[in-house]
C-alpha positions as a Python dict, from the first residue, in 0.01 Angstrom:
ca = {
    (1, 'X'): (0, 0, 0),
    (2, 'X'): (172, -385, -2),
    (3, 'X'): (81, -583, 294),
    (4, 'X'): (277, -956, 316),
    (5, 'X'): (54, -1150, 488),
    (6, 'X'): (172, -1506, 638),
    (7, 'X'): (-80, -1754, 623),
    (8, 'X'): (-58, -2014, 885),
    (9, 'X'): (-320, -2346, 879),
    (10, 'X'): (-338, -2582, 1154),
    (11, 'X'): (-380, -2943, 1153),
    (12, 'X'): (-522, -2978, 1541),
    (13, 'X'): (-592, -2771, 1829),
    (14, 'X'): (-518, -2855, 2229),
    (15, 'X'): (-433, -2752, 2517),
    (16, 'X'): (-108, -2734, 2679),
    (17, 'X'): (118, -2545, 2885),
    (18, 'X'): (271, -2285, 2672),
    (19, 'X'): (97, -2152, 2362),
    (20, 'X'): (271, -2224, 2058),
    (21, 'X'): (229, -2340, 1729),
    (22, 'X'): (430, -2636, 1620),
    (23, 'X'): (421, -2783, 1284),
    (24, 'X'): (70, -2779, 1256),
    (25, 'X'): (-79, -2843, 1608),
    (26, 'X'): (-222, -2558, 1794),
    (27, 'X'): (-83, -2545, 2124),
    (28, 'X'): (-283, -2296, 2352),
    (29, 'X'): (-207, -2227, 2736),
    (30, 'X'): (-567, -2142, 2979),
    (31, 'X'): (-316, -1966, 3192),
    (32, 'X'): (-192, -1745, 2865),
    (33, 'X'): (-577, -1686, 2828),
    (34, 'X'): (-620, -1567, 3127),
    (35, 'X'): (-306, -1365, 3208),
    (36, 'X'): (-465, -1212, 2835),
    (37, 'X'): (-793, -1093, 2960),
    (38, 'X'): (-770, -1087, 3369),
    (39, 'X'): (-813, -719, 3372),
    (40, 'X'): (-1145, -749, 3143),
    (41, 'X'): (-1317, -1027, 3318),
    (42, 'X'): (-1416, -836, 3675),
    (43, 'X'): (-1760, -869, 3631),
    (44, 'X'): (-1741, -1163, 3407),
    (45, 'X'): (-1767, -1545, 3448),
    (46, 'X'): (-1577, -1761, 3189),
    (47, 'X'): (-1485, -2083, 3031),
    (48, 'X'): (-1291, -2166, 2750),
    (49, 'X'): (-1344, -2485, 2520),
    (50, 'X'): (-1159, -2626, 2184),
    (51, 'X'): (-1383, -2727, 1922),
    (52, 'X'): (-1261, -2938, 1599),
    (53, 'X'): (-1413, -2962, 1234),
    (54, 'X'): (-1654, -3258, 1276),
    (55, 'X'): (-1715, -3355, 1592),
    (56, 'X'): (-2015, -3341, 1774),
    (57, 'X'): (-2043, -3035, 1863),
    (58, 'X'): (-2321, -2760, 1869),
    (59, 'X'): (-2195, -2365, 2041),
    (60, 'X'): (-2496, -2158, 2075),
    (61, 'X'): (-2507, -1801, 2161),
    (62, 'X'): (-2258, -1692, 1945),
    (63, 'X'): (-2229, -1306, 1971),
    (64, 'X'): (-1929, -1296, 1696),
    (65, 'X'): (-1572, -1471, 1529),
    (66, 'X'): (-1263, -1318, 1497),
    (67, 'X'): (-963, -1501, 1349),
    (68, 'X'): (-611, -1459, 1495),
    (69, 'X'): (-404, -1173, 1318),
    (70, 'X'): (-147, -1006, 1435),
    (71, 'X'): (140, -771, 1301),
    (72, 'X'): (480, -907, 1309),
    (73, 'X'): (625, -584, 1400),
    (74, 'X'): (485, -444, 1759),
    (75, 'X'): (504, -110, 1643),
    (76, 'X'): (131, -144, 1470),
    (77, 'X'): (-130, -340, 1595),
    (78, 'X'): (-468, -553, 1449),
    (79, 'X'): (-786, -421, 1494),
    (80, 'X'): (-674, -84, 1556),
    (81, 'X'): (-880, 164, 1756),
    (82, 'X'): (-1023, -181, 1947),
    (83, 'X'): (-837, -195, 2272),
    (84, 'X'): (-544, 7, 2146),
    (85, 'X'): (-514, 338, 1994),
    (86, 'X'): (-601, 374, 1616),
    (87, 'X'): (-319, 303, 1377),
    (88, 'X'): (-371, 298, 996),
    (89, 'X'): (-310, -80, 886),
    (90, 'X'): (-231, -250, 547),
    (91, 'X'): (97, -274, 549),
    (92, 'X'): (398, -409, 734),
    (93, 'X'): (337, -776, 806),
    (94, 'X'): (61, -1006, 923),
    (95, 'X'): (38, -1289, 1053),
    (96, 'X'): (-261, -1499, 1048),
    (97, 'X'): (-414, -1853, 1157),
    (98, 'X'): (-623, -1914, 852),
    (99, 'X'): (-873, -2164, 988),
    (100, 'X'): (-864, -2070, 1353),
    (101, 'X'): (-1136, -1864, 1535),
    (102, 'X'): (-1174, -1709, 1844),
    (103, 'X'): (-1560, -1734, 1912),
    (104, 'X'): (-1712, -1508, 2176),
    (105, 'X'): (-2067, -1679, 2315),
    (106, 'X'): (-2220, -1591, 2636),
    (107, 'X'): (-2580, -1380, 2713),
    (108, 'X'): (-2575, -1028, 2796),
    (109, 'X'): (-2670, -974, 3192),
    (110, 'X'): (-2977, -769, 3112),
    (111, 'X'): (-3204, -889, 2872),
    (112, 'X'): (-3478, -773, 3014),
    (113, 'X'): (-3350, -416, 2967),
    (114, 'X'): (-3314, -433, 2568),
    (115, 'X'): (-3547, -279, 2300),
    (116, 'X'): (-3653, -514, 1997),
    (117, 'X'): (-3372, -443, 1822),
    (118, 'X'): (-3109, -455, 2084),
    (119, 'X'): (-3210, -801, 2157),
    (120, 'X'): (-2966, -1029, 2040),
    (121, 'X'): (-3046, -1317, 1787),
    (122, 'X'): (-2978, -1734, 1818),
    (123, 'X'): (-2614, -1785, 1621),
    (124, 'X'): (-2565, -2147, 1644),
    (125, 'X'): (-2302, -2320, 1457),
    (126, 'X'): (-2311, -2678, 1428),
    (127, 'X'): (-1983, -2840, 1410),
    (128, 'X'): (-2156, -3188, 1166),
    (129, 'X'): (-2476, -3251, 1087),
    (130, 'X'): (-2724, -3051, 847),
    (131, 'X'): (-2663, -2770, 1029),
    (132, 'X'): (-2284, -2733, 957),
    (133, 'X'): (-2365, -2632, 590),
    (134, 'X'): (-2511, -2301, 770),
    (135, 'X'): (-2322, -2266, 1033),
    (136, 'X'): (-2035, -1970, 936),
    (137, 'X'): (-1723, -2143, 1057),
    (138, 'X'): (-1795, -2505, 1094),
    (139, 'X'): (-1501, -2617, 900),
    (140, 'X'): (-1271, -2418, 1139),
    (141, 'X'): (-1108, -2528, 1481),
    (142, 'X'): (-1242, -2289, 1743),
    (143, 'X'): (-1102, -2137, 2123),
    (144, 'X'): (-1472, -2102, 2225),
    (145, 'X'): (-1513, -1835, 2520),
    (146, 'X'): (-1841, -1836, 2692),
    (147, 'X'): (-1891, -1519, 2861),
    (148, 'X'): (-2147, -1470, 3197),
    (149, 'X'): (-2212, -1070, 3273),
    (150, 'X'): (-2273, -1031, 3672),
    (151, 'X'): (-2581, -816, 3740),
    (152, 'X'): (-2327, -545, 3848),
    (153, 'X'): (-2225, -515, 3487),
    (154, 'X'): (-2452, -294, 3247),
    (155, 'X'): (-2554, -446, 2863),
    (156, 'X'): (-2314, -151, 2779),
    (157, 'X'): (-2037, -285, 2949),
    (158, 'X'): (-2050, -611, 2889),
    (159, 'X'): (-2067, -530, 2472),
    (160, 'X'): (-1747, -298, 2525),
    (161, 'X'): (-1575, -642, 2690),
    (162, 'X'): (-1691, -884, 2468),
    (163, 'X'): (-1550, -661, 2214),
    (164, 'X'): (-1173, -626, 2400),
    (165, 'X'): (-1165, -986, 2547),
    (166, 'X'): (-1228, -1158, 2140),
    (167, 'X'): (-1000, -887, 1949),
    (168, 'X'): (-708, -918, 2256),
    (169, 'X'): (-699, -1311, 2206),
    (170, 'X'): (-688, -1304, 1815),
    (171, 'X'): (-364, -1118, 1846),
    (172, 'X'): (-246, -1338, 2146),
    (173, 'X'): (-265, -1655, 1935),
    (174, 'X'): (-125, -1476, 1615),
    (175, 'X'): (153, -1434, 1792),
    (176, 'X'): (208, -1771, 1904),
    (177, 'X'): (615, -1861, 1914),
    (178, 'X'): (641, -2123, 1628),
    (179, 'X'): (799, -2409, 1518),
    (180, 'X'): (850, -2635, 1199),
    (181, 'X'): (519, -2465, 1094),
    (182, 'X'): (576, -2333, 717),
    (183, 'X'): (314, -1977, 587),
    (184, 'X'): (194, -1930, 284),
    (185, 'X'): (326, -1636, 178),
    (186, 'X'): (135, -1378, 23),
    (187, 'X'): (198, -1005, -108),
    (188, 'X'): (-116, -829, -91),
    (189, 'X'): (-118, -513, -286),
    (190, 'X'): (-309, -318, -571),
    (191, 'X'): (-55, -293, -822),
    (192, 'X'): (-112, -71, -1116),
    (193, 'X'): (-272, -206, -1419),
    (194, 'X'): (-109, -126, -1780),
    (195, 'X'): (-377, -310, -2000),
    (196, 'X'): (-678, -163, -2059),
    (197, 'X'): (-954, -360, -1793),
    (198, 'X'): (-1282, -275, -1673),
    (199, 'X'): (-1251, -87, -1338),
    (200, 'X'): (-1474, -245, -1052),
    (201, 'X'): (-1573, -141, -712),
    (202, 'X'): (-1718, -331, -417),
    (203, 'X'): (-1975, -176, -206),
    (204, 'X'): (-1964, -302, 127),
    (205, 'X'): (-2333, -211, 282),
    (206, 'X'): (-2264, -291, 649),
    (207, 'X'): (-2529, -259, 949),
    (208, 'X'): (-2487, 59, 1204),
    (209, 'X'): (-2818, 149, 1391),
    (210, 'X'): (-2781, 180, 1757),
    (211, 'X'): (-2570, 19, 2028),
    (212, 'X'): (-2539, -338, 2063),
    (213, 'X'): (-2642, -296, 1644),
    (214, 'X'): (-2359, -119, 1536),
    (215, 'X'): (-2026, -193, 1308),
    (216, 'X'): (-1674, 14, 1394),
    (217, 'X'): (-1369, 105, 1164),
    (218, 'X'): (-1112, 216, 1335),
    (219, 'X'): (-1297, 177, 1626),
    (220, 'X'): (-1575, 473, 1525),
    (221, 'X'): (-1944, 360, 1471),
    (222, 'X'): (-2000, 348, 1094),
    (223, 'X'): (-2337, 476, 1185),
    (224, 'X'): (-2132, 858, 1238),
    (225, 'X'): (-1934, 887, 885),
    (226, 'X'): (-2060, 884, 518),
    (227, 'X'): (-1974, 660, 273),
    (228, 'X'): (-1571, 587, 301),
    (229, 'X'): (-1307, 452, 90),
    (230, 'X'): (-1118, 148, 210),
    (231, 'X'): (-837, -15, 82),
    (232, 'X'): (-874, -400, 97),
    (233, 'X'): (-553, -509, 292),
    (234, 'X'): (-700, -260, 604),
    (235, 'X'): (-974, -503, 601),
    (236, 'X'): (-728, -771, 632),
    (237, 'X'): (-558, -654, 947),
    (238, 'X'): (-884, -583, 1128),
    (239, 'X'): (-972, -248, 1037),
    (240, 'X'): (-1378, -307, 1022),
    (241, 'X'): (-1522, -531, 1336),
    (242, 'X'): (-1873, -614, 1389),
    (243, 'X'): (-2053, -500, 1710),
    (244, 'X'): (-2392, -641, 1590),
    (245, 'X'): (-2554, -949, 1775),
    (246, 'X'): (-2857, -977, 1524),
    (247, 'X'): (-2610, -1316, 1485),
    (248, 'X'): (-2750, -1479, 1218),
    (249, 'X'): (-2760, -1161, 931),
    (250, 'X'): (-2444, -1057, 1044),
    (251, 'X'): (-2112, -1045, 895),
    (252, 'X'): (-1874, -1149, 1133),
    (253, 'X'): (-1565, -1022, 1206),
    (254, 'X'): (-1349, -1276, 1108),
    (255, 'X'): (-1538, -1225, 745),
    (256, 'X'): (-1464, -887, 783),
    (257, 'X'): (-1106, -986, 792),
    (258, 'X'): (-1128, -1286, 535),
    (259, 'X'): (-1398, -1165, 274),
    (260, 'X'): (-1464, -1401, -19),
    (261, 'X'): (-1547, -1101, -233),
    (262, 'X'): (-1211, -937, -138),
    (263, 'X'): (-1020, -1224, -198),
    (264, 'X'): (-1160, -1319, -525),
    (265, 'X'): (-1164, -976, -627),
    (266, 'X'): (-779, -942, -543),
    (267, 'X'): (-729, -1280, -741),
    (268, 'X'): (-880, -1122, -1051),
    (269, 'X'): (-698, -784, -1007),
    (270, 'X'): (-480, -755, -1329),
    (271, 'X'): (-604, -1015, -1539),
    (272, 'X'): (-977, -963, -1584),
    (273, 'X'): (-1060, -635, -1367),
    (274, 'X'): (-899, -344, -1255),
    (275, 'X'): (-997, -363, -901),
    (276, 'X'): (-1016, 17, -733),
    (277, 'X'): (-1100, -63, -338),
    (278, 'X'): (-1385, -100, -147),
    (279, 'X'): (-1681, 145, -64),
    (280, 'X'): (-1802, 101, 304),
    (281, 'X'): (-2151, 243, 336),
    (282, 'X'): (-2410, 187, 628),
    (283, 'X'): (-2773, 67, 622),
    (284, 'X'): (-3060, 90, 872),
    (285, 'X'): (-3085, 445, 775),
    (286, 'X'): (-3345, 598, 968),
    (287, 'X'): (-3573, 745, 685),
    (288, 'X'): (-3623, 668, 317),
    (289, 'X'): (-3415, 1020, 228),
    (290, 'X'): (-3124, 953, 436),
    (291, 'X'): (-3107, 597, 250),
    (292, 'X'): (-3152, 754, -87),
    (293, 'X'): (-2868, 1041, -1),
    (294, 'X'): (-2667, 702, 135),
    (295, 'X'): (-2695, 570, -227),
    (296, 'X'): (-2658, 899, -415),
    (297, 'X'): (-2273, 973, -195),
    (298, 'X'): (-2157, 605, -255),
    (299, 'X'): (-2262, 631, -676),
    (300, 'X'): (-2063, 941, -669),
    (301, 'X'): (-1799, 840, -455),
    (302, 'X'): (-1750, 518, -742),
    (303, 'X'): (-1791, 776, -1013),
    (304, 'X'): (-1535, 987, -897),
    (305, 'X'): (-1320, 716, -812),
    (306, 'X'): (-1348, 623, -1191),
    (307, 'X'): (-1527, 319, -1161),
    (308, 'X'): (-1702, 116, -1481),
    (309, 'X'): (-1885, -125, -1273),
    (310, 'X'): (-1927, -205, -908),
    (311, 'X'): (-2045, -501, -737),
    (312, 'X'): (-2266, -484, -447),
    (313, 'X'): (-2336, -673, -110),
    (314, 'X'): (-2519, -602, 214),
    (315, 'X'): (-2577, -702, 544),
    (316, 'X'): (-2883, -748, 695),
    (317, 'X'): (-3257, -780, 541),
    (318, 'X'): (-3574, -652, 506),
    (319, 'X'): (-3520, -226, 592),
    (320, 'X'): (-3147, -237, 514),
    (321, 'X'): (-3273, -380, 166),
    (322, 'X'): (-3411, -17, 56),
    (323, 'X'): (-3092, 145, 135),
    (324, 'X'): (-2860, -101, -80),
    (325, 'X'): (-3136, -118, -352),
    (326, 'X'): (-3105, 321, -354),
    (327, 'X'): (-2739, 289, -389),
    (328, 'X'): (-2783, 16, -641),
    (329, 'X'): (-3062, 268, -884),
    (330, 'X'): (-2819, 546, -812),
    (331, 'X'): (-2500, 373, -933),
    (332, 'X'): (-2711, 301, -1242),
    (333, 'X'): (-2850, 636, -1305),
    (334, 'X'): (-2462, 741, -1283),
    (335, 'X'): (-2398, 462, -1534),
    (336, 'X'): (-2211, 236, -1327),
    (337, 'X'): (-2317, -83, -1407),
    (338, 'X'): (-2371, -252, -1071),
    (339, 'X'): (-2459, -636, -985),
    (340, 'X'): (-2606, -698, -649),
    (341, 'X'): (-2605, -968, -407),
    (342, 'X'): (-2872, -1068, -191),
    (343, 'X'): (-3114, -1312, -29),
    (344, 'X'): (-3453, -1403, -123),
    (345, 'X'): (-3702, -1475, 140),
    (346, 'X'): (-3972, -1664, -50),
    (347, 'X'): (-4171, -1840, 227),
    (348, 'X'): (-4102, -2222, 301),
    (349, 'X'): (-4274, -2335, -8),
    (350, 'X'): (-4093, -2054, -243),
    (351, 'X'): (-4400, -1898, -340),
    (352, 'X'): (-4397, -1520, -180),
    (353, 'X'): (-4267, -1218, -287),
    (354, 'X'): (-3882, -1295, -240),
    (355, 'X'): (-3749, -892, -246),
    (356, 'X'): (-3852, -613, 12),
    (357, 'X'): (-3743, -366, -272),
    (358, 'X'): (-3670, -420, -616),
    (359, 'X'): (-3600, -99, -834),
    (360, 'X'): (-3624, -131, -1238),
    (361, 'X'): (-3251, -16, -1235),
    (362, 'X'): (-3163, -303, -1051),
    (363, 'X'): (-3157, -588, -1353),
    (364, 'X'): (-2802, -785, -1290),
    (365, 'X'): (-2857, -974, -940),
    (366, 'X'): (-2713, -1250, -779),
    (367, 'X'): (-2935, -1450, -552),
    (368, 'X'): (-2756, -1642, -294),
    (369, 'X'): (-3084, -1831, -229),
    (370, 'X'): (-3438, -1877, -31),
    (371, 'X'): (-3319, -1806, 366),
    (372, 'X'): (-3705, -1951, 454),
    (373, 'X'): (-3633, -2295, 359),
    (374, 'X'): (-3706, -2531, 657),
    (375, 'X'): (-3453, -2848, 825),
    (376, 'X'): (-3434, -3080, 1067),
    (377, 'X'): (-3172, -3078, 1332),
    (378, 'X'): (-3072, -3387, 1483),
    (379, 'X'): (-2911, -3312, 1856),
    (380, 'X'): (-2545, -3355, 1915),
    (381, 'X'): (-2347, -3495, 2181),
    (382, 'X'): (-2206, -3162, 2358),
    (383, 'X'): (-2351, -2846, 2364),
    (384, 'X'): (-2110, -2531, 2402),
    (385, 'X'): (-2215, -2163, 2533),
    (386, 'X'): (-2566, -2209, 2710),
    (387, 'X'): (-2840, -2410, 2783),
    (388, 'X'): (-3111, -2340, 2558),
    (389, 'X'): (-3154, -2206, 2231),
    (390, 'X'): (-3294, -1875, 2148),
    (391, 'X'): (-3579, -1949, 1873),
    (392, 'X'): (-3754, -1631, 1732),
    (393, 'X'): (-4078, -1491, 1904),
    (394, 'X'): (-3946, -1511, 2250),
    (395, 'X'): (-3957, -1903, 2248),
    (396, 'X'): (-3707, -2150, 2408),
    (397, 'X'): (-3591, -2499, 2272),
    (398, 'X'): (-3334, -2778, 2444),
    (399, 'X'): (-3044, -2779, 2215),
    (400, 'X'): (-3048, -3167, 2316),
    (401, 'X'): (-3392, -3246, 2136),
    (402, 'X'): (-3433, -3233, 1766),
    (403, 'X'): (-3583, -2919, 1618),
    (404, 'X'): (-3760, -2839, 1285),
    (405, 'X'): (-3710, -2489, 1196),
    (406, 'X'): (-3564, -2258, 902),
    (407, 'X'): (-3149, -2195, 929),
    (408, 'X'): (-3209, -1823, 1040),
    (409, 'X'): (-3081, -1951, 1363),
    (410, 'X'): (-2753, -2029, 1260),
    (411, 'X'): (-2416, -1787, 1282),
    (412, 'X'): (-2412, -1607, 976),
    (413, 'X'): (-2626, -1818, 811),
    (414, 'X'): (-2743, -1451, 591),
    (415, 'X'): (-2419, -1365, 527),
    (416, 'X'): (-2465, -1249, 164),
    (417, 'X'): (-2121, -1331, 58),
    (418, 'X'): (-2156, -1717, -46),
    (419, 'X'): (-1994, -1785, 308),
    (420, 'X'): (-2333, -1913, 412),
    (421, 'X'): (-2514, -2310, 321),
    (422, 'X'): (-2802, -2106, 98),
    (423, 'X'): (-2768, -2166, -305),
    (424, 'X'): (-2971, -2092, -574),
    (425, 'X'): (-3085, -2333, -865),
    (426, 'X'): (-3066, -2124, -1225),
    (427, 'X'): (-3293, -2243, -1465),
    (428, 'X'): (-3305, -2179, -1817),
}
């Protein structure tokens, strides 16, 4: 599988009356958007606003990301299975607007009608300030879209639109008609490896419980198949999209589509590893046997795909933490040395427990840092995507006042994947 991927990045993003990228200004048309979406937006209110890398900026609500890709050929399609009929992707051509995302915000019309873990979390993301460092996607330029559900339309609905409206605009502004505006050219492929290198996995642990806390490849809930085998360029064109609004622990889709452990892991292929692929698995099992069988198929699944070693990363916390530890102790037992990548949650002070689970077989980990540490947000000027902010325990704050709390509140501010402001000090 060879996938050429054109890399586009953008200098500035406006408005204007066709949509268009030229040189390296980001021309986009309302008009376009809404010619895009008019037959998803029935039951739903809408506004659209631009959003630059520093400004003063805070968008709260944010449900997900997804960055513009789109084939160059119209015979396949991004995010397949998502609005269009599932395709296999990874190869062909893609185009993509590397620092551009399409951010869906908006409340869903029935809150009232959602279980604990249905509900939502705050995903802020603070364009400057100390929040930025948390905030997935601050150092992007952003088409915000704010989304209002009418009464009329059910919580089921309006996730099934959110969903459409984000993925359909991604591909719209991939396929903006450019000018002067030079890609970086890339050929993204696992070529085979002549010199003797260890062979790695990734295991990709991704959150599937219920609807509204769910992730899809191809468009199917990962919560329906086992442990699967993906190549990395299908997560490149869109293959795996979040449909998870616990905002802050999730991994977006735009990471899906841009992961830093892909990428590196790509950059390495050849020269220090033999990368194999990538292992998709799903957390949130519902008992502590179906997360042990979880971690017993993906440790054979590696074995059999001859790996040496695998590196591991999750989404989520606390209960999805026994599942990836399981497939961690199992990859061990099957003598796959394994290095996992995870959060601690030590308490503001960093002096409580900081793992929910932590097997003996589980002795290479990488710890992306204390999540309970505590800031203070100064306001900004404009506020994007609501009114208030969603803080935990059912309270409210004015995104105009300043707040003291811990960065849980932020857009993917758990992501495990060193796309997030958390760090770790090593000391020796």
């Amino acid at each position: 599988m060879e996938l050429e991927l054109f890399d586009f990045n953008i200098d500035d993003i406006q408005w204007g009356d066709e949509t268009s990228l030229v040189g390296g200004q980001l021309n986009i048309s309302l008009a376009g958007i809404q010619n895009q979406i008019k037959d998803l937006t029935g039951n739903i209110k809408w506004t659209a606003e631009l959003a630059r890398p520093g400004e003063s900026k805070r968008i709260v609500h944010v449900l997900d990301t997804m960055i513009p890709i789109g084939k160059v050929h119209g015979d396949l399609r991004t995010f397949p299975g998502i609005d269009v009929p599932a395709t296999l992707v990874g190869t062909g051509q893609t185009e993509r607007l590397r620092n551009v995302l399409v951010t869906v915000a908006g409340s869903f019309p029935h809150p009232e009608a959602m279980t604990p873990i249905e509900k939502p979390r705050e995903g802020m993301i603070d364009m400057t300030g100390a929040g930025a460092r948390y905030s997935h996607g601050s150092d992007y330029f952003h088409l915000v879209l704010t989304l209002e559900g009418e009464p009329a339309l059910s919580n089921i609905a309006f996730d099934q639109a959110l969903r459409n409206i984000g993925v359909r605009i991604a591909r719209y502004l991939a396929g903006a008609e450019k000018r002067g505006a030079a890609p970086e050219l890339k050929k993204v492929h696992l070529a085979p490896v002549q010199k003797k290198l260890p062979k790695i996995i990734l295991i990709y642990q991704v959150q599937s419980q219920i609807p509204l806390v769910r992730t899809f490849y191809y468009g199917e809930e990962i919560s329906k198949t086992l442990p699967s085998f993906v190549h990395p360029n299908e997560f490149i064109d869109g293959a795996v999209v979040s449909g998870t609004y616990k905002s802050e622990r999730k991994i977006p889709t735009s990471l899906h589509c841009a992961n830093p452990f892909i990428e590196e892991m790509l950059r390495r292929h050849g020269s220090e590893l033999d990368f194999l692929g990538v292992i998709l698995s799903r957390g949130y099992n519902d008992s502590f046997e179906q997360k042990k069988k979880m971690g017993l198929w993906t440790a054979r699944l590696a074995r059999c795909l001859g790996a040496d070693g695998a590196v591991a990363m999750m989404e989520g916390t606390g209960n999805a933490t026994v599942d990836f530890m399981q497939t961690v102790k199992a990859c061990e037992e099957e003598g796959i040395k394994t290095v996992a990548v995870l959060h601690e949650d030590n308490g503001a002070k960093g002096y409580e427990r900081p793992l929910v689970d932590h097997p003996r077989e589980a002795d290479a980990m990488i710890s992306r840092g204390n999540r309970s540490e505590k800031l203070v947000l100064a306001p900004l000027d404009q506020v994007i995507g609501g009114k208030e902010i969603d803080l935990h325990f059912k309270l409210k704050h004015d995104p105009h006042q300043p707040l003291f709390f811990d960065p849980t509140i932020f857009f993917g501010a758990h992501c495990q994947m060193g796309a997030s402001g958390f760090r770790a000090a090593f000391e020796t």
